[in-house]
Amino acid sequence: QVQLVQSGAEVKKSGASVKVFCKASGYTFTDYYLHWVRQAPGQGLEWMGRIKPNSGGTDYAQKFQGRVTMSMDTSISTAYMDLSGLRYDDTAVYYCARGLWDRYFEYWGQGTLVTVSS
Amino acid sequence: QSALTQPASVSGSPGQSITISCTGTSSDIGFYNYVSWYQQHPGKAPKLMIYNVSYRPSGVSNRFSGSKSGNTASLTISGLQTEDEADYYCSSYTGSDTLVIFGGGTKLTVL
């Protein structure tokens, strides 16, 4: 069965960077896009960007351009999301999600809580 | 690209039907048939309920249905059950630099 397993919770200082991983299993990693979506406490879902595992091509939401980098290692079916210049309002649960291209998200990881503190 | 507009909350009694609206623009919902809906229970990851406006993934109850008219998409849940109580989010492909946008979410309360 399809599974997306994410790395554990992180606590970071303001201005630091965080790297979250998402390990996929149960399907051919290069056949589907991998998206990142975040959710601040008590707030809605926010699309951050995605990577095309077959090419490594990325597209980022305008809001995160310059601060986010998405990458992957196809040999271990793992995607990474690196967010730099962390601010307090980056405190959120970060999800990876398998997408049928950019149309919808069929499977989601369990989420990774990133807390930005002083 | 602005977020899609959803009502903050809706409610219904068991057995009733409810509809959640999701309003966008002619550049997203009005242009593409790539509207999806997600159910999220507290502390859980979202779950895909409807894709491509009106298609249900395998395993999703046929009590859930989706539609679209102009720039507004709708999710209808019939025969409400207590386990339907959750947050619901709509999403649309935009084709612009922010490829995907979400609605602000609707809290469904089953009274």
PDB file of C-alpha atoms in Angstrom:
ATOM      1  CA  GLN A   1       0.000   0.000   0.000  1.00  0.00           C
ATOM      2  CA  VAL A   2       1.092   3.583  -0.617  1.00  0.00           C
ATOM      3  CA  GLN A   3       2.772   5.175   2.374  1.00  0.00           C
ATOM      4  CA  LEU A   4       4.455   8.509   2.937  1.00  0.00           C
ATOM      5  CA  VAL A   5       6.452   8.618   6.149  1.00  0.00           C
ATOM      6  CA  GLN A   6       7.850  11.939   7.313  1.00  0.00           C
ATOM      7  CA  SER A   7      10.621  12.889   9.684  1.00  0.00           C
ATOM      8  CA  GLY A   8       9.934  13.818  13.276  1.00  0.00           C
ATOM      9  CA  ALA A   9       9.071  17.082  14.961  1.00  0.00           C
ATOM     10  CA  GLU A  10      11.607  19.896  14.971  1.00  0.00           C
ATOM     11  CA  VAL A  11      12.194  22.921  17.176  1.00  0.00           C
ATOM     12  CA  LYS A  12      14.217  25.691  15.558  1.00  0.00           C
ATOM     13  CA  LYS A  13      15.367  29.176  16.414  1.00  0.00           C
ATOM     14  CA  SER A  14      14.166  32.168  14.467  1.00  0.00           C
ATOM     15  CA  GLY A  15      16.405  32.674  11.416  1.00  0.00           C
ATOM     16  CA  ALA A  16      17.497  29.055  11.245  1.00  0.00           C
ATOM     17  CA  SER A  17      16.674  26.473   8.547  1.00  0.00           C
ATOM     18  CA  VAL A  18      14.766  23.216   8.752  1.00  0.00           C
ATOM     19  CA  LYS A  19      14.863  20.187   6.467  1.00  0.00           C
ATOM     20  CA  VAL A  20      11.961  17.751   6.488  1.00  0.00           C
ATOM     21  CA  PHE A  21      12.028  14.425   4.652  1.00  0.00           C
ATOM     22  CA  CYS A  22       9.248  12.305   3.192  1.00  0.00           C
ATOM     23  CA  LYS A  23       9.962   8.652   2.420  1.00  0.00           C
ATOM     24  CA  ALA A  24       7.638   7.029  -0.087  1.00  0.00           C
ATOM     25  CA  SER A  25       6.824   3.351  -0.460  1.00  0.00           C
ATOM     26  CA  GLY A  26       4.276   1.140  -2.178  1.00  0.00           C
ATOM     27  CA  TYR A  27       4.556   2.741  -5.617  1.00  0.00           C
ATOM     28  CA  THR A  28       7.101   3.827  -8.230  1.00  0.00           C
ATOM     29  CA  PHE A  29       8.513   7.044  -6.784  1.00  0.00           C
ATOM     30  CA  THR A  30       9.217   8.663 -10.158  1.00  0.00           C
ATOM     31  CA  ASP A  31       5.675   8.206 -11.456  1.00  0.00           C
ATOM     32  CA  TYR A  32       3.973  10.858  -9.304  1.00  0.00           C
ATOM     33  CA  TYR A  33       4.599  14.456  -8.258  1.00  0.00           C
ATOM     34  CA  LEU A  34       5.391  15.106  -4.601  1.00  0.00           C
ATOM     35  CA  HIS A  35       3.836  18.233  -3.042  1.00  0.00           C
ATOM     36  CA  TRP A  36       4.374  20.050   0.239  1.00  0.00           C
ATOM     37  CA  VAL A  37       1.460  21.638   2.112  1.00  0.00           C
ATOM     38  CA  ARG A  38       1.603  23.320   5.496  1.00  0.00           C
ATOM     39  CA  GLN A  39      -0.957  24.122   8.183  1.00  0.00           C
ATOM     40  CA  ALA A  40      -0.349  26.677  10.910  1.00  0.00           C
ATOM     41  CA  PRO A  41      -2.027  25.995  14.276  1.00  0.00           C
ATOM     42  CA  GLY A  42      -5.779  26.421  13.942  1.00  0.00           C
ATOM     43  CA  GLN A  43      -5.422  27.588  10.342  1.00  0.00           C
ATOM     44  CA  GLY A  44      -6.115  26.213   6.881  1.00  0.00           C
ATOM     45  CA  LEU A  45      -4.011  24.394   4.339  1.00  0.00           C
ATOM     46  CA  GLU A  46      -1.385  26.234   2.319  1.00  0.00           C
ATOM     47  CA  TRP A  47       0.353  24.852  -0.773  1.00  0.00           C
ATOM     48  CA  MET A  48       4.108  25.451  -0.756  1.00  0.00           C
ATOM     49  CA  GLY A  49       5.323  23.785  -3.920  1.00  0.00           C
ATOM     50  CA  ARG A  50       6.164  20.491  -5.552  1.00  0.00           C
ATOM     51  CA  ILE A  51       8.853  18.422  -7.152  1.00  0.00           C
ATOM     52  CA  LYS A  52       8.637  16.163 -10.177  1.00  0.00           C
ATOM     53  CA  PRO A  53      10.603  13.064  -9.201  1.00  0.00           C
ATOM     54  CA  ASN A  54      11.117  11.970 -12.809  1.00  0.00           C
ATOM     55  CA  SER A  55      13.051  15.149 -13.631  1.00  0.00           C
ATOM     56  CA  GLY A  56      13.773  16.947 -10.375  1.00  0.00           C
ATOM     57  CA  GLY A  57      11.893  19.980 -11.656  1.00  0.00           C
ATOM     58  CA  THR A  58      10.361  22.194  -9.010  1.00  0.00           C
ATOM     59  CA  ASP A  59       7.703  24.871  -8.758  1.00  0.00           C
ATOM     60  CA  TYR A  60       7.189  26.940  -5.635  1.00  0.00           C
ATOM     61  CA  ALA A  61       4.342  29.122  -4.443  1.00  0.00           C
ATOM     62  CA  GLN A  62       5.186  32.754  -4.926  1.00  0.00           C
ATOM     63  CA  LYS A  63       5.071  33.325  -1.164  1.00  0.00           C
ATOM     64  CA  PHE A  64       7.939  30.891  -0.528  1.00  0.00           C
ATOM     65  CA  GLN A  65      10.194  31.584  -3.501  1.00  0.00           C
ATOM     66  CA  GLY A  66      13.703  32.316  -2.343  1.00  0.00           C
ATOM     67  CA  ARG A  67      13.201  30.575   1.018  1.00  0.00           C
ATOM     68  CA  VAL A  68      12.191  27.028   0.106  1.00  0.00           C
ATOM     69  CA  THR A  69      14.144  24.318  -1.683  1.00  0.00           C
ATOM     70  CA  MET A  70      12.652  20.967  -2.600  1.00  0.00           C
ATOM     71  CA  SER A  71      14.873  18.079  -3.544  1.00  0.00           C
ATOM     72  CA  MET A  72      14.856  14.308  -3.709  1.00  0.00           C
ATOM     73  CA  ASP A  73      16.923  11.147  -3.707  1.00  0.00           C
ATOM     74  CA  THR A  74      15.287   8.671  -6.064  1.00  0.00           C
ATOM     75  CA  SER A  75      17.600   5.861  -4.910  1.00  0.00           C
ATOM     76  CA  ILE A  76      15.818   5.851  -1.557  1.00  0.00           C
ATOM     77  CA  SER A  77      12.423   7.206  -2.748  1.00  0.00           C
ATOM     78  CA  THR A  78      12.708  10.216  -0.475  1.00  0.00           C
ATOM     79  CA  ALA A  79      11.791  13.853  -0.972  1.00  0.00           C
ATOM     80  CA  TYR A  80      13.083  16.773   1.080  1.00  0.00           C
ATOM     81  CA  MET A  81      11.761  20.225   1.873  1.00  0.00           C
ATOM     82  CA  ASP A  82      14.221  22.805   3.151  1.00  0.00           C
ATOM     83  CA  LEU A  83      12.857  26.093   4.532  1.00  0.00           C
ATOM     84  CA  SER A  84      15.316  28.827   5.477  1.00  0.00           C
ATOM     85  CA  GLY A  85      15.068  32.111   7.344  1.00  0.00           C
ATOM     86  CA  LEU A  86      12.508  30.679   9.727  1.00  0.00           C
ATOM     87  CA  ARG A  87      10.090  33.107  11.331  1.00  0.00           C
ATOM     88  CA  TYR A  88       7.646  32.574  14.166  1.00  0.00           C
ATOM     89  CA  ASP A  89       4.760  32.366  11.696  1.00  0.00           C
ATOM     90  CA  ASP A  90       6.442  29.395  10.016  1.00  0.00           C
ATOM     91  CA  THR A  91       5.359  27.335  13.023  1.00  0.00           C
ATOM     92  CA  ALA A  92       3.123  24.743  11.398  1.00  0.00           C
ATOM     93  CA  VAL A  93       2.564  21.125  10.533  1.00  0.00           C
ATOM     94  CA  TYR A  94       4.227  20.389   7.208  1.00  0.00           C
ATOM     95  CA  TYR A  95       2.731  17.638   5.057  1.00  0.00           C
ATOM     96  CA  CYS A  96       4.020  15.900   1.975  1.00  0.00           C
ATOM     97  CA  ALA A  97       1.377  14.604  -0.400  1.00  0.00           C
ATOM     98  CA  ARG A  98       1.475  12.492  -3.530  1.00  0.00           C
ATOM     99  CA  GLY A  99      -0.195  14.271  -6.403  1.00  0.00           C
ATOM    100  CA  LEU A 100      -1.619  13.214  -9.690  1.00  0.00           C
ATOM    101  CA  TRP A 101       0.343  15.947 -11.450  1.00  0.00           C
ATOM    102  CA  ASP A 102      -0.947  19.166  -9.864  1.00  0.00           C
ATOM    103  CA  ARG A 103      -4.607  18.245  -9.876  1.00  0.00           C
ATOM    104  CA  TYR A 104      -5.230  16.634  -6.487  1.00  0.00           C
ATOM    105  CA  PHE A 105      -3.511  14.879  -3.604  1.00  0.00           C
ATOM    106  CA  GLU A 106      -4.330  11.209  -3.155  1.00  0.00           C
ATOM    107  CA  TYR A 107      -2.026  10.272  -0.303  1.00  0.00           C
ATOM    108  CA  TRP A 108      -0.623  12.326   2.549  1.00  0.00           C
ATOM    109  CA  GLY A 109       2.193  11.889   5.021  1.00  0.00           C
ATOM    110  CA  GLN A 110       1.479  11.997   8.733  1.00  0.00           C
ATOM    111  CA  GLY A 111       2.782  15.549   9.021  1.00  0.00           C
ATOM    112  CA  THR A 112       5.836  17.080  10.705  1.00  0.00           C
ATOM    113  CA  LEU A 113       5.426  19.765  13.346  1.00  0.00           C
ATOM    114  CA  VAL A 114       8.004  22.519  13.026  1.00  0.00           C
ATOM    115  CA  THR A 115       8.073  24.946  15.929  1.00  0.00           C
ATOM    116  CA  VAL A 116       9.991  28.203  15.620  1.00  0.00           C
ATOM    117  CA  SER A 117      10.953  29.651  18.959  1.00  0.00           C
ATOM    118  CA  SER A 118      13.204  32.292  20.405  1.00  0.00           C
TER     119      SER A 118
ATOM    120  CA  GLN B   1      -3.410  34.313  -6.069  1.00  0.00           C
ATOM    121  CA  SER B   2      -6.016  34.638  -3.308  1.00  0.00           C
ATOM    122  CA  ALA B   3      -7.429  31.731  -1.360  1.00  0.00           C
ATOM    123  CA  LEU B   4     -10.751  30.244  -2.357  1.00  0.00           C
ATOM    124  CA  THR B   5     -13.744  31.384  -0.282  1.00  0.00           C
ATOM    125  CA  GLN B   6     -15.619  28.901   1.906  1.00  0.00           C
ATOM    126  CA  PRO B   7     -18.135  29.463   4.721  1.00  0.00           C
ATOM    127  CA  ALA B   8     -16.444  29.202   8.095  1.00  0.00           C
ATOM    128  CA  SER B   9     -18.990  26.736   9.413  1.00  0.00           C
ATOM    129  CA  VAL B  10     -22.042  24.694   8.495  1.00  0.00           C
ATOM    130  CA  SER B  11     -24.159  22.376  10.580  1.00  0.00           C
ATOM    131  CA  GLY B  12     -26.776  19.720  10.145  1.00  0.00           C
ATOM    132  CA  SER B  13     -28.570  16.924  11.939  1.00  0.00           C
ATOM    133  CA  PRO B  14     -27.943  13.226  11.369  1.00  0.00           C
ATOM    134  CA  GLY B  15     -29.679  12.073   8.210  1.00  0.00           C
ATOM    135  CA  GLN B  16     -29.907  15.540   6.708  1.00  0.00           C
ATOM    136  CA  SER B  17     -27.984  16.888   3.714  1.00  0.00           C
ATOM    137  CA  ILE B  18     -25.650  19.850   3.685  1.00  0.00           C
ATOM    138  CA  THR B  19     -23.758  21.715   0.982  1.00  0.00           C
ATOM    139  CA  ILE B  20     -20.453  23.547   1.333  1.00  0.00           C
ATOM    140  CA  SER B  21     -19.629  26.163  -1.282  1.00  0.00           C
ATOM    141  CA  CYS B  22     -16.203  27.154  -2.551  1.00  0.00           C
ATOM    142  CA  THR B  23     -15.906  30.321  -4.615  1.00  0.00           C
ATOM    143  CA  GLY B  24     -12.943  31.182  -6.791  1.00  0.00           C
ATOM    144  CA  THR B  25     -12.422  33.127 -10.000  1.00  0.00           C
ATOM    145  CA  SER B  26     -12.480  32.636 -13.741  1.00  0.00           C
ATOM    146  CA  SER B  27      -8.740  31.869 -13.519  1.00  0.00           C
ATOM    147  CA  ASP B  28      -9.040  28.855 -11.266  1.00  0.00           C
ATOM    148  CA  ILE B  29     -12.360  27.137 -10.527  1.00  0.00           C
ATOM    149  CA  GLY B  30     -14.057  28.788 -13.486  1.00  0.00           C
ATOM    150  CA  PHE B  31     -11.338  27.736 -15.928  1.00  0.00           C
ATOM    151  CA  TYR B  32     -10.197  24.272 -14.817  1.00  0.00           C
ATOM    152  CA  ASN B  33     -12.105  21.144 -13.837  1.00  0.00           C
ATOM    153  CA  TYR B  34      -9.478  20.368 -11.217  1.00  0.00           C
ATOM    154  CA  VAL B  35     -11.381  21.064  -8.026  1.00  0.00           C
ATOM    155  CA  SER B  36     -10.813  18.674  -5.145  1.00  0.00           C
ATOM    156  CA  TRP B  37     -12.202  18.370  -1.629  1.00  0.00           C
ATOM    157  CA  TYR B  38     -10.480  17.132   1.535  1.00  0.00           C
ATOM    158  CA  GLN B  39     -11.819  16.022   4.906  1.00  0.00           C
ATOM    159  CA  GLN B  40      -9.670  16.591   7.973  1.00  0.00           C
ATOM    160  CA  HIS B  41     -10.387  15.313  11.460  1.00  0.00           C
ATOM    161  CA  PRO B  42      -8.580  16.965  14.390  1.00  0.00           C
ATOM    162  CA  GLY B  43      -4.938  15.991  14.574  1.00  0.00           C
ATOM    163  CA  LYS B  44      -5.098  13.969  11.368  1.00  0.00           C
ATOM    164  CA  ALA B  45      -3.826  14.434   7.832  1.00  0.00           C
ATOM    165  CA  PRO B  46      -6.338  15.535   5.180  1.00  0.00           C
ATOM    166  CA  LYS B  47      -8.161  12.843   3.222  1.00  0.00           C
ATOM    167  CA  LEU B  48      -9.172  13.187  -0.436  1.00  0.00           C
ATOM    168  CA  MET B  49     -12.961  12.985  -0.794  1.00  0.00           C
ATOM    169  CA  ILE B  50     -13.642  14.391  -4.292  1.00  0.00           C
ATOM    170  CA  TYR B  51     -11.345  15.057  -7.244  1.00  0.00           C
ATOM    171  CA  ASN B  52     -11.776  16.616 -10.679  1.00  0.00           C
ATOM    172  CA  VAL B  53     -14.954  18.369  -9.454  1.00  0.00           C
ATOM    173  CA  SER B  54     -17.174  15.324  -9.054  1.00  0.00           C
ATOM    174  CA  TYR B  55     -15.213  12.066  -8.909  1.00  0.00           C
ATOM    175  CA  ARG B  56     -14.994   9.968  -5.748  1.00  0.00           C
ATOM    176  CA  PRO B  57     -11.863   7.969  -4.922  1.00  0.00           C
ATOM    177  CA  SER B  58     -12.312   4.310  -4.231  1.00  0.00           C
ATOM    178  CA  GLY B  59     -13.521   3.766  -0.681  1.00  0.00           C
ATOM    179  CA  VAL B  60     -15.229   7.142  -0.248  1.00  0.00           C
ATOM    180  CA  SER B  61     -18.930   6.897   0.527  1.00  0.00           C
ATOM    181  CA  ASN B  62     -21.368   7.810  -2.243  1.00  0.00           C
ATOM    182  CA  ARG B  63     -23.003  10.150   0.284  1.00  0.00           C
ATOM    183  CA  PHE B  64     -20.317  12.616  -0.803  1.00  0.00           C
ATOM    184  CA  SER B  65     -20.775  14.378  -4.132  1.00  0.00           C
ATOM    185  CA  GLY B  66     -19.242  17.356  -5.887  1.00  0.00           C
ATOM    186  CA  SER B  67     -20.333  19.815  -8.545  1.00  0.00           C
ATOM    187  CA  LYS B  68     -19.374  23.115 -10.124  1.00  0.00           C
ATOM    188  CA  SER B  69     -21.185  26.064 -11.645  1.00  0.00           C
ATOM    189  CA  GLY B  70     -19.197  28.967 -13.012  1.00  0.00           C
ATOM    190  CA  ASN B  71     -16.625  30.062 -10.448  1.00  0.00           C
ATOM    191  CA  THR B  72     -18.221  28.154  -7.553  1.00  0.00           C
ATOM    192  CA  ALA B  73     -17.754  24.522  -6.607  1.00  0.00           C
ATOM    193  CA  SER B  74     -19.878  22.669  -4.079  1.00  0.00           C
ATOM    194  CA  LEU B  75     -19.548  19.619  -1.864  1.00  0.00           C
ATOM    195  CA  THR B  76     -22.777  17.935  -0.808  1.00  0.00           C
ATOM    196  CA  ILE B  77     -22.965  15.390   1.973  1.00  0.00           C
ATOM    197  CA  SER B  78     -26.227  13.488   2.191  1.00  0.00           C
ATOM    198  CA  GLY B  79     -27.458  11.308   5.036  1.00  0.00           C
ATOM    199  CA  LEU B  80     -25.200  13.082   7.536  1.00  0.00           C
ATOM    200  CA  GLN B  81     -23.472  10.870  10.072  1.00  0.00           C
ATOM    201  CA  THR B  82     -21.699  11.845  13.246  1.00  0.00           C
ATOM    202  CA  GLU B  83     -18.353  10.732  11.805  1.00  0.00           C
ATOM    203  CA  ASP B  84     -18.739  13.340   9.037  1.00  0.00           C
ATOM    204  CA  GLU B  85     -18.038  16.036  11.626  1.00  0.00           C
ATOM    205  CA  ALA B  86     -14.703  17.474  10.481  1.00  0.00           C
ATOM    206  CA  ASP B  87     -13.077  20.345   8.621  1.00  0.00           C
ATOM    207  CA  TYR B  88     -13.492  20.391   4.851  1.00  0.00           C
ATOM    208  CA  TYR B  89     -11.188  22.128   2.396  1.00  0.00           C
ATOM    209  CA  CYS B  90     -11.612  22.772  -1.295  1.00  0.00           C
ATOM    210  CA  SER B  91      -8.678  23.159  -3.657  1.00  0.00           C
ATOM    211  CA  SER B  92      -8.184  24.178  -7.272  1.00  0.00           C
ATOM    212  CA  TYR B  93      -5.431  24.113  -9.841  1.00  0.00           C
ATOM    213  CA  THR B  94      -4.649  27.636 -11.063  1.00  0.00           C
ATOM    214  CA  GLY B  95      -2.054  27.281 -13.807  1.00  0.00           C
ATOM    215  CA  SER B  96      -0.269  30.342 -12.432  1.00  0.00           C
ATOM    216  CA  ASP B  97       2.959  30.613 -10.421  1.00  0.00           C
ATOM    217  CA  THR B  98       1.119  29.384  -7.323  1.00  0.00           C
ATOM    218  CA  LEU B  99      -0.158  26.245  -8.964  1.00  0.00           C
ATOM    219  CA  VAL B 100      -2.613  25.127  -6.302  1.00  0.00           C
ATOM    220  CA  ILE B 101      -4.781  27.122  -3.914  1.00  0.00           C
ATOM    221  CA  PHE B 102      -6.977  26.027  -1.028  1.00  0.00           C
ATOM    222  CA  GLY B 103     -10.087  27.408   0.553  1.00  0.00           C
ATOM    223  CA  GLY B 104      -9.976  28.624   4.133  1.00  0.00           C
ATOM    224  CA  GLY B 105     -11.834  25.547   5.337  1.00  0.00           C
ATOM    225  CA  THR B 106     -15.338  24.857   6.632  1.00  0.00           C
ATOM    226  CA  LYS B 107     -16.069  23.297   9.995  1.00  0.00           C
ATOM    227  CA  LEU B 108     -18.968  20.864   9.741  1.00  0.00           C
ATOM    228  CA  THR B 109     -20.865  20.221  12.950  1.00  0.00           C
ATOM    229  CA  VAL B 110     -23.307  17.325  13.094  1.00  0.00           C
ATOM    230  CA  LEU B 111     -25.789  18.254  15.796  1.00  0.00           C
TER     231      LEU B 111
END
